[in-house]
CSV table of C-alpha atoms in Angstrom, one decimal:
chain,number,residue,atom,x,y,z
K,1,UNK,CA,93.0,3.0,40.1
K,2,UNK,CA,93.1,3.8,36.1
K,3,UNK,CA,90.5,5.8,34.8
K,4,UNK,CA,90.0,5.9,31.2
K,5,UNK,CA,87.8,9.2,29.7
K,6,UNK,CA,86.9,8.1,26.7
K,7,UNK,CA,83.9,8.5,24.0
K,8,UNK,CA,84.0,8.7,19.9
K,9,UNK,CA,82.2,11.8,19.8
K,10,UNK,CA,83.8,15.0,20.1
K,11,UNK,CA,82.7,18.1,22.0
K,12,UNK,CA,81.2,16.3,25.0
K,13,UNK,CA,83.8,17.4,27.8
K,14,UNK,CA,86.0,14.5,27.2
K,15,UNK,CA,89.6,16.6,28.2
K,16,UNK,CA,87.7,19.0,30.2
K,17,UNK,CA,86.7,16.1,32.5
K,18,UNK,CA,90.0,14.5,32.5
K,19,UNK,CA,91.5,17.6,33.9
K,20,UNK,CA,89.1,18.9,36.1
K,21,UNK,CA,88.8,15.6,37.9
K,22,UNK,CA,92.8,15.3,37.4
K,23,UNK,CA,92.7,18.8,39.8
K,24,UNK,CA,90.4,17.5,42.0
K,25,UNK,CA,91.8,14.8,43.2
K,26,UNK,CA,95.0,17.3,43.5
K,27,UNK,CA,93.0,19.1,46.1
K,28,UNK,CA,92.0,16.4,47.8
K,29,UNK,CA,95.8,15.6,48.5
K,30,UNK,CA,96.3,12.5,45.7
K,31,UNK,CA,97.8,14.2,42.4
K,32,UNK,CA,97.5,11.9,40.0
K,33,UNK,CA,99.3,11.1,36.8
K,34,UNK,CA,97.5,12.2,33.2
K,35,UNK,CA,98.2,10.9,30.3
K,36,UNK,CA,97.4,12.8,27.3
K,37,UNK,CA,96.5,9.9,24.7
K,38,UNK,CA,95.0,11.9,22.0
K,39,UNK,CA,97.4,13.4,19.4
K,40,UNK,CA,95.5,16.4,18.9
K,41,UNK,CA,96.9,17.5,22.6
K,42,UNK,CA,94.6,19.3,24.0
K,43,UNK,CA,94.7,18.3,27.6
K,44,UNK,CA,98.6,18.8,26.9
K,45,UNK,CA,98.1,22.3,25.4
K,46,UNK,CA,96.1,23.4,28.7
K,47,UNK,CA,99.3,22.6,30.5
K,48,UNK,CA,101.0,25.9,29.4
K,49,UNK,CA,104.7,24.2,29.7
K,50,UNK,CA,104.6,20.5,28.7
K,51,UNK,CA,107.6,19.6,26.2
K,52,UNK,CA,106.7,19.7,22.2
K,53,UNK,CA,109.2,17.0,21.2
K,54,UNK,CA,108.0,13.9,20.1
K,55,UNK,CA,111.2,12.4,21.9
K,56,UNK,CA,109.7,13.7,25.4
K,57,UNK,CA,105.9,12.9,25.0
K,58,UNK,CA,104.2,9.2,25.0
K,59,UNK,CA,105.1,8.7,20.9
K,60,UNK,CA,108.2,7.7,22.5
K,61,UNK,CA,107.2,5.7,24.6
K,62,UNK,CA,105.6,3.3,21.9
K,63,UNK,CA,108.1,4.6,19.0
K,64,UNK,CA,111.2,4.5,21.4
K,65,UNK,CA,110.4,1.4,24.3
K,66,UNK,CA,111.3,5.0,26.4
K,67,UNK,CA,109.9,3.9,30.2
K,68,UNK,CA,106.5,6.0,31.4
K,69,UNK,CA,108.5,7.7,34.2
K,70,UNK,CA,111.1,9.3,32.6
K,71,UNK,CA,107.8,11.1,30.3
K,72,UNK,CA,106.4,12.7,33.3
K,73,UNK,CA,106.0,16.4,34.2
K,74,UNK,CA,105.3,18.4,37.2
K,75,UNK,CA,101.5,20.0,36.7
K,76,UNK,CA,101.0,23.1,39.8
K,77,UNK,CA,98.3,22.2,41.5
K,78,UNK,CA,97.1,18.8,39.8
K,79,UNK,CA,100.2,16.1,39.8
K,80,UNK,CA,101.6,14.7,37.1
K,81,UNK,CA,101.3,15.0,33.1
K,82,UNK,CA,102.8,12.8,30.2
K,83,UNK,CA,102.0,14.9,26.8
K,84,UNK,CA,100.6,13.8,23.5
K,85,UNK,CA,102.5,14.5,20.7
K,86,UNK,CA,100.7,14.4,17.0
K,87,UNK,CA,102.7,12.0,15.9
K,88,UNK,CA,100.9,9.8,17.9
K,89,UNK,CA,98.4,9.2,15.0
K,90,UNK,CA,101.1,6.9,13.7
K,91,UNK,CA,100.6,4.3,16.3
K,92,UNK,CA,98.3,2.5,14.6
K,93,UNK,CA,100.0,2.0,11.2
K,94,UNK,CA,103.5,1.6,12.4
K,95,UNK,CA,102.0,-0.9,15.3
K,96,UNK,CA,99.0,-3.0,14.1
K,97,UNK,CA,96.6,-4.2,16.7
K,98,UNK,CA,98.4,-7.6,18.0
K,99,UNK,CA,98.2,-8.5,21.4
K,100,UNK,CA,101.4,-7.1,22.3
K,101,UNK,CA,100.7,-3.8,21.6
K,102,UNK,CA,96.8,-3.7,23.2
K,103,UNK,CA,98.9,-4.6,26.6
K,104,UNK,CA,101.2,-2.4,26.1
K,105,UNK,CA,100.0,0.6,27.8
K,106,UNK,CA,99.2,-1.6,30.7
K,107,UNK,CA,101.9,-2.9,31.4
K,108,UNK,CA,104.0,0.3,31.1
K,109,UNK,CA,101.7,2.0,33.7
K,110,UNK,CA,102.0,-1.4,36.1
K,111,UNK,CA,105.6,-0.5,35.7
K,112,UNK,CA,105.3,2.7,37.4
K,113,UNK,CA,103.3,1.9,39.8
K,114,UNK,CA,106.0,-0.1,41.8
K,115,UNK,CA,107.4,4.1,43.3
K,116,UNK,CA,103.7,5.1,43.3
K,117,UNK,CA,101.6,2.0,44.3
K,118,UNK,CA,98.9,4.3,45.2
K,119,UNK,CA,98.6,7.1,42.9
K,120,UNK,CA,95.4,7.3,40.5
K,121,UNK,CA,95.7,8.0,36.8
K,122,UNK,CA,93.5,9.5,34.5
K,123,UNK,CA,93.5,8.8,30.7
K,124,UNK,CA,92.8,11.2,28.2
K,125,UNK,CA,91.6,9.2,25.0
K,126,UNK,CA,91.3,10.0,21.6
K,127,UNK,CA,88.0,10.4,20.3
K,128,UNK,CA,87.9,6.9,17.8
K,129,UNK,CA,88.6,3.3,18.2
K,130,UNK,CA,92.3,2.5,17.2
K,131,UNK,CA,95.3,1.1,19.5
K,132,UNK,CA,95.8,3.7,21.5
K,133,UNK,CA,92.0,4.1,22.4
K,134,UNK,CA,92.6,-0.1,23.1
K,135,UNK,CA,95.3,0.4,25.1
K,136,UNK,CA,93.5,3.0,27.4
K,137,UNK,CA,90.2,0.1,27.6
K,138,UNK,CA,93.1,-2.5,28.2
K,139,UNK,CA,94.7,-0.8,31.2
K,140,UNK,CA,91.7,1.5,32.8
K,141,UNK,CA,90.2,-0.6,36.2
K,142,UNK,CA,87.0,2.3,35.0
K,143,UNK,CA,85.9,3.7,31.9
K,144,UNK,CA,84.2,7.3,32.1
K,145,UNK,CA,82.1,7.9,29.3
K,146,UNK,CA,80.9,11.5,29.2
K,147,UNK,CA,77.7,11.9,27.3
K,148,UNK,CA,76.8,15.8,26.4
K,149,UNK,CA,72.7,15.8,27.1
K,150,UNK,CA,71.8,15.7,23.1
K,151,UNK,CA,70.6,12.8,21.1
K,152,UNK,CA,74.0,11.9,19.2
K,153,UNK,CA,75.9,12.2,22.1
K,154,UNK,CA,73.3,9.5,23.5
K,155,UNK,CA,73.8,7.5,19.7
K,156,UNK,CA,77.5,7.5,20.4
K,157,UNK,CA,77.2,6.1,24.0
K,158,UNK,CA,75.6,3.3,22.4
K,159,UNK,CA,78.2,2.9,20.3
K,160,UNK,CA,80.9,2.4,22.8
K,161,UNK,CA,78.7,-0.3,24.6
K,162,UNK,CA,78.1,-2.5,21.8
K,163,UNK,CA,82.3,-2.2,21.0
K,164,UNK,CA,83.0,-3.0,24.3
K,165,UNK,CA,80.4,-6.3,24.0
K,166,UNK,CA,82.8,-7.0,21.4
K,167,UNK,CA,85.8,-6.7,23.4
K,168,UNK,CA,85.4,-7.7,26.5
K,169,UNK,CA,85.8,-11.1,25.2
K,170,UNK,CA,89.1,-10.8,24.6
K,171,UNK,CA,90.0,-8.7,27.4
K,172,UNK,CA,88.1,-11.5,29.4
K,173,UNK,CA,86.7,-9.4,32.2
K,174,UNK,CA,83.8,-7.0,31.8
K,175,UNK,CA,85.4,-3.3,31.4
K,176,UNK,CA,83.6,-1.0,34.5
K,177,UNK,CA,81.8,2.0,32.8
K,178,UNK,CA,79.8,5.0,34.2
K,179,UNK,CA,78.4,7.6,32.4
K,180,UNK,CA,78.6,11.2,32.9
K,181,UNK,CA,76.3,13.5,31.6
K,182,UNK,CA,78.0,16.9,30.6
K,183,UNK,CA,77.1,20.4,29.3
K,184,UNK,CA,73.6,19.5,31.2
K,185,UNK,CA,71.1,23.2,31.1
K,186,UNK,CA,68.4,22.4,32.9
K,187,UNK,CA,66.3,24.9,31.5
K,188,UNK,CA,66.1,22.5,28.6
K,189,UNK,CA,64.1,19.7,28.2
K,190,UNK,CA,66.1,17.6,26.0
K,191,UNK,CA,68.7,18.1,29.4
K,192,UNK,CA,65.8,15.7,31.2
K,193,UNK,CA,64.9,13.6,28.5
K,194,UNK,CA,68.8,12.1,27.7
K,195,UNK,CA,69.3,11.7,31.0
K,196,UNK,CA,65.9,9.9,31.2
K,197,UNK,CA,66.9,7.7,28.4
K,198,UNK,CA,70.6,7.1,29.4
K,199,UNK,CA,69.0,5.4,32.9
K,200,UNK,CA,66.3,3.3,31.4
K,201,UNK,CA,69.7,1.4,29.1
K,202,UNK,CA,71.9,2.2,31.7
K,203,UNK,CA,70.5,1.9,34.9
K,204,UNK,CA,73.3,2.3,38.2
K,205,UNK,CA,75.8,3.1,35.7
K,206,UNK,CA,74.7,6.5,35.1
K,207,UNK,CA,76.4,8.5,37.4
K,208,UNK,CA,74.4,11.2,39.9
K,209,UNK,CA,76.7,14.0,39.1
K,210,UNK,CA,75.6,16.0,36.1
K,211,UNK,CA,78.4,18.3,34.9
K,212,UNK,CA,76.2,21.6,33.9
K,213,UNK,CA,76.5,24.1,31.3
K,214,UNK,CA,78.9,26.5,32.8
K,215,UNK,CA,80.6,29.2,32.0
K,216,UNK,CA,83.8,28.9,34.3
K,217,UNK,CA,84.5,25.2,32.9
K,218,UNK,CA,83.9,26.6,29.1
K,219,UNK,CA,86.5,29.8,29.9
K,220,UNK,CA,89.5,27.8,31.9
K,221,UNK,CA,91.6,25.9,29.2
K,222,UNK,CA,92.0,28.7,27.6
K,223,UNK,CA,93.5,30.3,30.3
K,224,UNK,CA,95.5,27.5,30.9
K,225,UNK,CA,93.6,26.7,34.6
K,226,UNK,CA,91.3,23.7,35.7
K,227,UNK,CA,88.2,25.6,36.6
K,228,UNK,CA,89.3,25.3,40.4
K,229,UNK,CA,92.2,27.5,40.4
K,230,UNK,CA,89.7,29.6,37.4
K,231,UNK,CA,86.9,30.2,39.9
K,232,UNK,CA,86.5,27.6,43.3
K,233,UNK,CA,83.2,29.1,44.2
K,234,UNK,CA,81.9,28.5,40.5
K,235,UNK,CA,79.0,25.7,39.8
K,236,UNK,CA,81.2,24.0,37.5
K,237,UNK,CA,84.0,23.5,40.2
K,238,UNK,CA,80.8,22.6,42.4
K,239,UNK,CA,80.3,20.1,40.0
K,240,UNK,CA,83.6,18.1,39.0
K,241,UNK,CA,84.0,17.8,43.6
K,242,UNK,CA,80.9,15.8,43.7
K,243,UNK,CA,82.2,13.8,40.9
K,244,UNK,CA,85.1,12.7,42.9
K,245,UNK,CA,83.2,12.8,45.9
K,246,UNK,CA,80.6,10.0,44.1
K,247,UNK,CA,83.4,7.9,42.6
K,248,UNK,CA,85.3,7.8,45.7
K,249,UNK,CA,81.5,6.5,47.8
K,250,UNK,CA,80.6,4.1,45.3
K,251,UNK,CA,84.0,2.2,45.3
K,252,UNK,CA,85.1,3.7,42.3
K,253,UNK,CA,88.3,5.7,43.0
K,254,UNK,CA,90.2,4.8,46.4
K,255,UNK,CA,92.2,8.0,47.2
K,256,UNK,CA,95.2,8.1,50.0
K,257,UNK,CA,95.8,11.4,51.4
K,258,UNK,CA,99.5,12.9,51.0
């Protein structure tokens, strides 16, 4: 199963998500493989150790044909990581947007999938609509939109739908979302009324997890940690195991045990 994390506005847990979910999964005895598809590098940074060459990160594998495995590298505790590089912001000018490329992604993952036919991946997308946000919408089975509970994040949600009205056309098949409220206080109101909103457009697509406001998933990246190995008894580690607890009982993530 490919996930793709993905939503145009910044800030809303996008990479936080990616990884803690990433770790979860790790726990639960499936390490999956992340791939870092935002230039600015974030998720990649967190890693501590990933390579800084643009020859070892994904801009080769669309700048140099090189093949998805040979990318990969070892994450303690959470599986497998293929870094962004900045240079990855050339994609799009160097590329285009033909067919060729959109599947590109795809078909590099279906590649590796033939040594691990049952590992999950996560996506890490960057935050606007270009190739390589198409590629990850091209090659995810579901797309994770997290949506932080205030009303722009709730603007940019339907943002995404309409593009993905637009493109499931081409894609012919209807692109799987679910939507994940983040940064959710609920001392506040506003906390309630997004997620209020988001259900009445969204209906069984909004997800039952609510990733809160927390103060162990905020300090983590900077210590280079998911928030389990940060604090396992925190609410925000609390949080991202239901996550993968709901995805896995609503058909959403099938994991094998290793």
């Amino acid at each position: 199963m490919r996930i793709a994390i993905f939503n145009q506005k910044g800030g809303v847990g996008k990479t936080t998500t990616a990884l803690n979910l990433g770790a979860a999964m790790g726990r639960a005895g499936t390490p999956p493989l992340l791939l870092d598809l935002d230039p600015q590098g974030h998720l990649s940074s967190i890693h501590g150790h990933a390579p800084t060459e643009a020859n070892r990160s994904l801009f080769a594998f669309y700048q140099d044909t090189r093949n998805l495995r040979e990318l990969e590298v070892a994450w303690e505790g959470i599986g497998q990581l293929i870094p962004a590089h900045q240079q990855l912001i050339k994609v799009d000018s160097i590329f285009g947007k033909g067919p060729a490329i959109l599947n590109k992604l795809r078909l590099g993952l279906e590649a590796t999938e033939d040594s691990h036919p049952n590992r999950p991946c996560i996506i890490d997308c960057c935050p606007y609509i270009g190739v390589l946000a198409l590629n990850a919408i091209f090659a995810c089975d579901r797309l994770i939109i997290p949506v932080s509970t205030d009303y722009l994040s709730l603007q940019a949600a339907e943002h995404i739908t309409r593009t993905l009205q637009v493109l499931e056309p081409v894609i012919k098949r209807r692109v799987e979302r679910r939507y994940l409220l983040t940064r959710f206080d609920r001392r506040r109101r506003m906390s309630d009324d997004v997620r209020r909103k988001l259900r009445e457009r969204y209906g069984d697509e909004v997800l039952d997890t609510v990733i809160s406001e927390n103060v162990a998933v905020a300090e983590s990246p900077s210590l280079n940690r998911d928030v389990f190995r940060h604090n396992a008894s925190s609410p925000g580690a609390h949080d991202y195991q239901k996550l993968l607890t709901e995805l896995i009982e609503r058909g959403d993530l099938q994991l094998t045990m290793q």
